[in-house]
Coordinates of C-alpha atoms in Angstrom, one line a residue:
M1 CA 0.1 -0.4 -0.1
A2 CA 1.3 3.5 -1.2
F3 CA -1.0 5.7 1.4
D4 CA 2.0 8.2 2.2
V5 CA 1.6 9.1 -1.4
A6 CA -2.2 9.6 -1.9
A7 CA -2.4 11.6 1.8
L8 CA 0.1 14.4 0.1
A9 CA -1.4 13.9 -3.1
V10 CA -5.1 14.9 -1.8
L11 CA -3.8 17.5 0.3
F12 CA -1.5 19.5 -2.3
E13 CA -4.4 19.1 -3.9
V14 CA -7.1 20.1 -2.4
L15 CA -4.6 23.2 -1.4
L16 CA -3.1 24.3 -4.9
G17 CA -4.7 22.4 -7.2
Y18 CA -3.1 22.7 -10.9
P19 CA -1.6 26.0 -11.5
A20 CA -3.1 27.6 -14.7
A21 CA 0.3 28.9 -15.4
L22 CA 1.8 25.2 -15.4
V23 CA -1.1 23.9 -17.6
R24 CA 0.0 26.6 -20.0
R25 CA 4.5 25.7 -20.0
I26 CA 3.5 22.1 -19.7
G27 CA 0.4 21.0 -19.9
H28 CA -1.0 18.7 -18.2
P29 CA -0.8 14.5 -17.5
V30 CA -4.4 14.4 -19.1
I31 CA -3.5 16.0 -22.3
W32 CA -0.5 14.0 -22.2
I33 CA -2.3 10.8 -22.1
G34 CA -4.7 12.3 -24.7
R35 CA -2.5 13.1 -27.2
L36 CA -1.1 9.6 -27.0
I37 CA -4.1 7.9 -27.6
L38 CA -5.2 10.3 -30.9
F39 CA -1.8 9.1 -31.9
L40 CA -3.0 5.6 -31.3
D41 CA -6.6 6.0 -33.0
R42 CA -5.4 7.7 -36.2
R43 CA -3.0 4.6 -36.6
L44 CA -4.3 1.6 -35.6
N45 CA -8.4 2.6 -35.3
R46 CA -8.9 2.4 -39.8
P47 CA -11.6 2.6 -41.9
G48 CA -11.6 -0.6 -43.2
F49 CA -10.4 -2.4 -40.9
A50 CA -12.7 -5.5 -39.5
P51 CA -14.8 -5.0 -36.4
G52 CA -12.2 -8.1 -35.1
R53 CA -9.3 -6.3 -35.9
R54 CA -10.7 -3.1 -34.6
R55 CA -11.0 -5.2 -31.5
L56 CA -7.2 -6.1 -31.0
M57 CA -6.4 -3.0 -31.9
G58 CA -7.9 -1.6 -29.1
V59 CA -6.6 -3.5 -27.0
V60 CA -3.2 -3.6 -27.7
T61 CA -3.9 0.5 -27.8
V62 CA -4.9 -0.5 -24.0
V63 CA -1.3 -2.2 -23.1
L64 CA 0.5 0.5 -24.7
V65 CA -1.2 3.6 -22.7
L66 CA -0.7 2.3 -20.0
A67 CA 2.4 1.0 -20.1
A68 CA 3.4 4.9 -21.4
A69 CA 1.7 5.9 -18.3
A70 CA 2.7 3.7 -15.4
L71 CA 6.2 2.5 -16.4
P72 CA 7.6 5.8 -15.8
A73 CA 6.1 6.6 -12.9
L74 CA 6.9 3.4 -11.5
A75 CA 10.6 4.5 -12.1
L76 CA 10.1 7.7 -10.9
E77 CA 8.6 6.7 -7.6
A78 CA 11.6 4.1 -7.3
L79 CA 14.2 7.0 -8.2
L80 CA 12.3 10.1 -5.5
R81 CA 11.4 7.4 -2.7
P82 CA 14.7 7.3 -1.1
L83 CA 15.7 11.0 -1.2
P84 CA 14.8 13.5 1.4
F85 CA 12.6 15.6 -0.5
G86 CA 11.2 12.8 -2.7
L87 CA 8.1 11.9 -0.8
L88 CA 6.8 14.9 -0.9
I89 CA 8.1 15.7 -4.3
L90 CA 5.9 12.2 -5.0
G91 CA 2.7 13.4 -3.8
L92 CA 2.9 16.6 -5.5
V93 CA 3.3 14.5 -8.6
G94 CA 0.3 12.5 -7.7
S95 CA -2.4 15.7 -6.9
S96 CA -2.1 16.1 -11.0
L97 CA -4.0 12.7 -10.6
I98 CA -6.8 14.1 -8.8
A99 CA -9.4 16.8 -9.7
Q100 CA -11.0 17.7 -5.8
R101 CA -11.0 21.3 -6.9
S102 CA -11.5 22.3 -10.2
L103 CA -14.5 20.0 -9.9
H104 CA -15.4 22.1 -7.7
W105 CA -14.6 25.7 -9.3
H106 CA -16.3 23.8 -12.8
V107 CA -19.4 22.6 -11.2
A108 CA -20.0 27.0 -8.9
R109 CA -19.5 28.2 -11.8
V110 CA -22.9 26.3 -13.4
A111 CA -24.5 27.4 -10.2
D112 CA -23.2 31.3 -10.5
A113 CA -24.6 31.3 -13.6
L114 CA -28.0 29.7 -12.7
E115 CA -28.0 32.7 -9.7
T116 CA -27.8 35.0 -12.7
G117 CA -30.0 33.9 -14.3
S118 CA -28.0 33.9 -17.7
L119 CA -29.4 30.1 -18.9
D120 CA -26.2 30.9 -22.0
A121 CA -23.9 30.8 -19.4
A122 CA -25.7 28.4 -17.7
R123 CA -25.0 26.0 -20.5
E124 CA -21.6 27.8 -21.4
A125 CA -20.4 26.3 -18.1
V126 CA -22.1 22.7 -17.8
G127 CA -20.6 22.3 -21.6
H128 CA -17.1 21.9 -19.8
I129 CA -18.2 19.0 -17.4
V130 CA -20.7 16.6 -19.4
G131 CA -21.2 14.6 -22.9
R132 CA -24.2 16.2 -23.7
D133 CA -25.5 19.5 -25.7
P134 CA -25.9 21.9 -23.4
Q135 CA -28.1 23.9 -25.8
T136 CA -30.7 21.1 -25.3
L137 CA -31.2 21.7 -21.9
D138 CA -33.1 23.8 -19.8
A139 CA -32.3 25.6 -16.7
A140 CA -33.3 22.8 -14.7
G141 CA -32.1 20.5 -17.0
V142 CA -28.6 22.7 -16.6
A143 CA -28.6 21.8 -12.8
R144 CA -29.8 18.5 -13.1
A145 CA -26.9 17.9 -15.3
A146 CA -23.9 19.8 -13.1
I147 CA -25.4 17.8 -10.1
E148 CA -24.9 14.2 -12.2
S149 CA -21.5 15.4 -13.6
L150 CA -20.4 16.4 -9.6
A151 CA -21.2 13.1 -8.3
E152 CA -20.2 10.7 -11.5
N153 CA -17.0 13.0 -11.2
F154 CA -16.5 12.2 -7.2
S155 CA -16.3 8.6 -8.1
D156 CA -13.9 8.4 -11.4
G157 CA -12.2 12.0 -10.8
V158 CA -11.3 12.3 -7.3
V159 CA -12.4 8.6 -5.0
A160 CA -10.5 5.9 -7.8
P161 CA -7.3 7.9 -8.8
T162 CA -6.6 8.3 -4.9
L163 CA -8.0 5.1 -4.6
W164 CA -5.5 3.6 -7.0
L165 CA -2.7 5.9 -5.3
S166 CA -3.1 4.3 -1.9
V167 CA -3.1 0.8 -3.6
A168 CA 0.1 1.0 -6.0
G169 CA 1.5 4.1 -5.5
L170 CA 2.2 6.5 -8.3
A171 CA 2.1 4.2 -10.6
G172 CA -1.0 2.9 -10.1
G173 CA -3.1 6.3 -10.0
A174 CA -0.9 7.0 -13.1
A175 CA -2.5 3.6 -14.8
Y176 CA -5.5 4.5 -13.8
K177 CA -5.5 8.0 -14.8
A178 CA -4.4 7.1 -18.8
L179 CA -7.1 4.1 -18.7
N180 CA -10.1 6.5 -17.8
T181 CA -8.7 9.4 -20.4
A182 CA -8.6 6.5 -22.6
D183 CA -12.5 5.4 -22.2
S184 CA -13.3 9.3 -22.3
M185 CA -12.1 9.3 -25.4
I186 CA -12.4 6.4 -27.7
G187 CA -14.3 4.5 -25.3
H188 CA -18.1 4.7 -27.2
L189 CA -20.9 3.2 -29.0
T190 CA -19.8 4.8 -32.0
E191 CA -19.4 3.3 -35.7
R192 CA -15.6 4.5 -35.0
H193 CA -15.2 3.5 -31.5
A194 CA -18.0 0.3 -30.9
A195 CA -15.5 -2.2 -31.3
F196 CA -11.8 0.0 -31.3
G197 CA -13.0 1.5 -27.9
W198 CA -13.9 -2.2 -26.3
A199 CA -11.4 -3.0 -24.4
A200 CA -11.2 0.9 -22.4
A201 CA -14.5 0.9 -21.3
R202 CA -14.7 -2.4 -19.9
A203 CA -11.5 -2.4 -18.4
D204 CA -12.6 1.3 -16.7
D205 CA -15.5 -0.3 -15.8
Y206 CA -13.6 -2.8 -13.8
V207 CA -11.0 -0.6 -12.0
N208 CA -13.6 2.1 -11.1
L209 CA -16.2 -1.1 -9.5
P210 CA -14.3 -0.6 -6.0
A211 CA -14.1 3.3 -6.5
S212 CA -18.2 3.9 -7.5
R213 CA -19.2 2.4 -4.6
L214 CA -17.1 3.9 -1.9
A215 CA -17.9 7.1 -3.7
G216 CA -21.6 6.3 -2.8
M217 CA -21.2 5.3 0.6
L218 CA -19.0 8.9 1.1
I219 CA -21.7 11.1 -0.2
I220 CA -24.1 9.1 2.3
A221 CA -22.3 10.3 4.9
G222 CA -21.5 13.7 3.6
A223 CA -25.6 14.3 3.4
A224 CA -25.5 13.0 7.1
L225 CA -22.8 16.0 8.1
T226 CA -24.8 18.2 6.0
P227 CA -28.0 20.3 7.3
G228 CA -30.5 20.2 5.4
A229 CA -29.9 16.8 2.9
H230 CA -31.5 13.5 3.5
P231 CA -28.8 10.9 4.6
R232 CA -31.4 8.1 4.8
H233 CA -33.2 9.1 1.6
S234 CA -29.3 8.7 0.6
H235 CA -29.2 5.4 1.1
R236 CA -32.3 4.3 -0.1
A237 CA -31.7 5.6 -3.5
M238 CA -28.6 4.5 -3.8
L239 CA -29.4 0.4 -2.9
R240 CA -32.9 0.8 -5.2
D241 CA -31.6 2.8 -7.8
A242 CA -27.9 2.3 -8.6
P243 CA -28.0 -1.7 -10.8
R244 CA -31.1 0.2 -12.6
H245 CA -28.8 2.6 -14.6
R246 CA -26.9 2.1 -17.9
S247 CA -23.3 2.4 -16.3
P248 CA -22.2 -0.2 -13.8
N249 CA -20.5 2.2 -11.7
A250 CA -21.9 6.0 -12.4
G251 CA -25.6 5.2 -10.4
W252 CA -24.1 4.6 -7.3
P253 CA -22.8 8.2 -6.4
E254 CA -25.8 9.4 -8.7
A255 CA -28.6 7.8 -6.6
A256 CA -27.1 9.0 -3.7
M257 CA -26.5 12.4 -4.9
A258 CA -30.5 12.3 -5.8
G259 CA -31.4 10.9 -2.6
A260 CA -29.4 13.6 -0.4
L261 CA -30.6 16.5 -2.5
G262 CA -34.5 14.7 -3.0
L263 CA -34.0 15.2 -6.3
R264 CA -35.1 12.7 -9.6
L265 CA -31.9 12.6 -11.7
N266 CA -30.7 11.3 -14.7
G267 CA -33.3 9.6 -17.4
P268 CA -33.9 10.1 -20.9
K269 CA -30.5 12.5 -22.3
V270 CA -29.4 13.6 -25.7
Y271 CA -25.8 12.7 -27.0
A272 CA -24.4 14.1 -30.4
G273 CA -28.4 14.8 -31.3
V274 CA -29.5 11.1 -30.6
L275 CA -32.0 10.6 -27.5
T276 CA -30.7 8.5 -24.9
Q277 CA -33.0 6.6 -22.5
D278 CA -31.3 5.4 -18.9
A279 CA -33.2 4.8 -15.6
Y280 CA -33.9 7.7 -13.2
M281 CA -31.7 7.7 -9.9
G282 CA -34.4 9.1 -6.7
D283 CA -38.0 9.8 -6.7
G284 CA -38.1 13.5 -5.4
R285 CA -37.9 16.9 -7.7
R286 CA -37.1 16.7 -11.2
E287 CA -37.0 20.9 -11.2
A288 CA -33.7 21.2 -10.0
T289 CA -32.2 24.7 -8.6
A290 CA -29.0 27.3 -8.0
Q291 CA -29.7 26.0 -4.5
D292 CA -29.9 22.4 -5.2
V293 CA -26.5 22.4 -7.1
R294 CA -25.0 24.4 -4.1
M295 CA -26.2 21.9 -1.7
A296 CA -24.8 19.3 -3.5
L297 CA -21.6 21.1 -3.3
K298 CA -21.9 21.2 0.1
V299 CA -22.5 16.9 0.5
Y300 CA -19.0 16.8 -2.0
R301 CA -17.2 19.2 0.1
R302 CA -18.0 17.1 3.6
A303 CA -17.6 13.4 1.2
D304 CA -14.4 14.8 -0.1
A305 CA -13.0 15.2 3.3
L306 CA -13.9 12.5 4.9
M307 CA -12.2 10.6 2.0
I308 CA -9.4 12.8 3.1
L309 CA -9.9 11.7 6.9
L310 CA -9.5 8.1 5.6
V311 CA -6.7 8.0 3.2
L312 CA -5.1 9.8 6.8
A313 CA -6.2 7.1 8.9
G314 CA -4.7 4.8 6.4
T315 CA -1.4 6.3 6.5
A316 CA -1.6 6.7 9.9
L317 CA -1.8 2.7 9.9
S318 CA 0.4 1.5 8.2
L319 CA 3.1 4.0 10.1
L320 CA 2.2 1.6 13.3
V321 CA 2.5 -1.6 11.4

């Protein structure tokens, strides 16, 4: 276990985030990984290939992307751990794999725009964190989309990388981030990526199984610490609705958040002009508001704080044994 790296990573990220100046100068690990995936997609996913060959090339792509992320991280950890300040540097590098501050900032921007009454600004803000077409959403739809994205990204953008950093150090966190990025770029049921992205989508489903359940439980606990939220409804909605979600993982945090806020989330959505049917999460109101987005952020902050405490507790225990 590598709780020490994970603990430093979550603390550095929640305090500092990933500086915009650093993005401008050297980019971000997700950008680097994304460029590699795009290159492999262009080279290995040829239109003339049969579906079976495309699937095989997709497997090769996943292996290459994982190796490109995990091997340098493994070497860097082996190099830095023995050094006096090596652990601090590892924590700083690991913090780039977690998105606590940026997720909160993006969702808060949606609430800000809704509170000013600018639907266009709200659609623009939510367009940065959802895959659906924001122009089809009314104000309530924008609020629901922001809350759904907050819950789902808490799982795969915060809890999951922290979990894999804790389990397998910097290499585990880097490998997870690479796989999650591959899924977001090529793991779609489109004509181009249905076969080629199969390996990325299936692998991402499996590695997110533990984190999605943990994220749901953290949201329930966060709701218990948030005045006005409903932890019992959160627990009931998660157990009842999460298994009905189209994704094996997204439903757990989404249903927990829906119950906590007394909302009815998910359901039919429009992606690239195509209506996609999915189960509802929760049985409350559909008319979400900016106030609901603010409440979701309160639950998120408490759930995230509880996750950080768990990692710190794991670090303390690992030092004692």
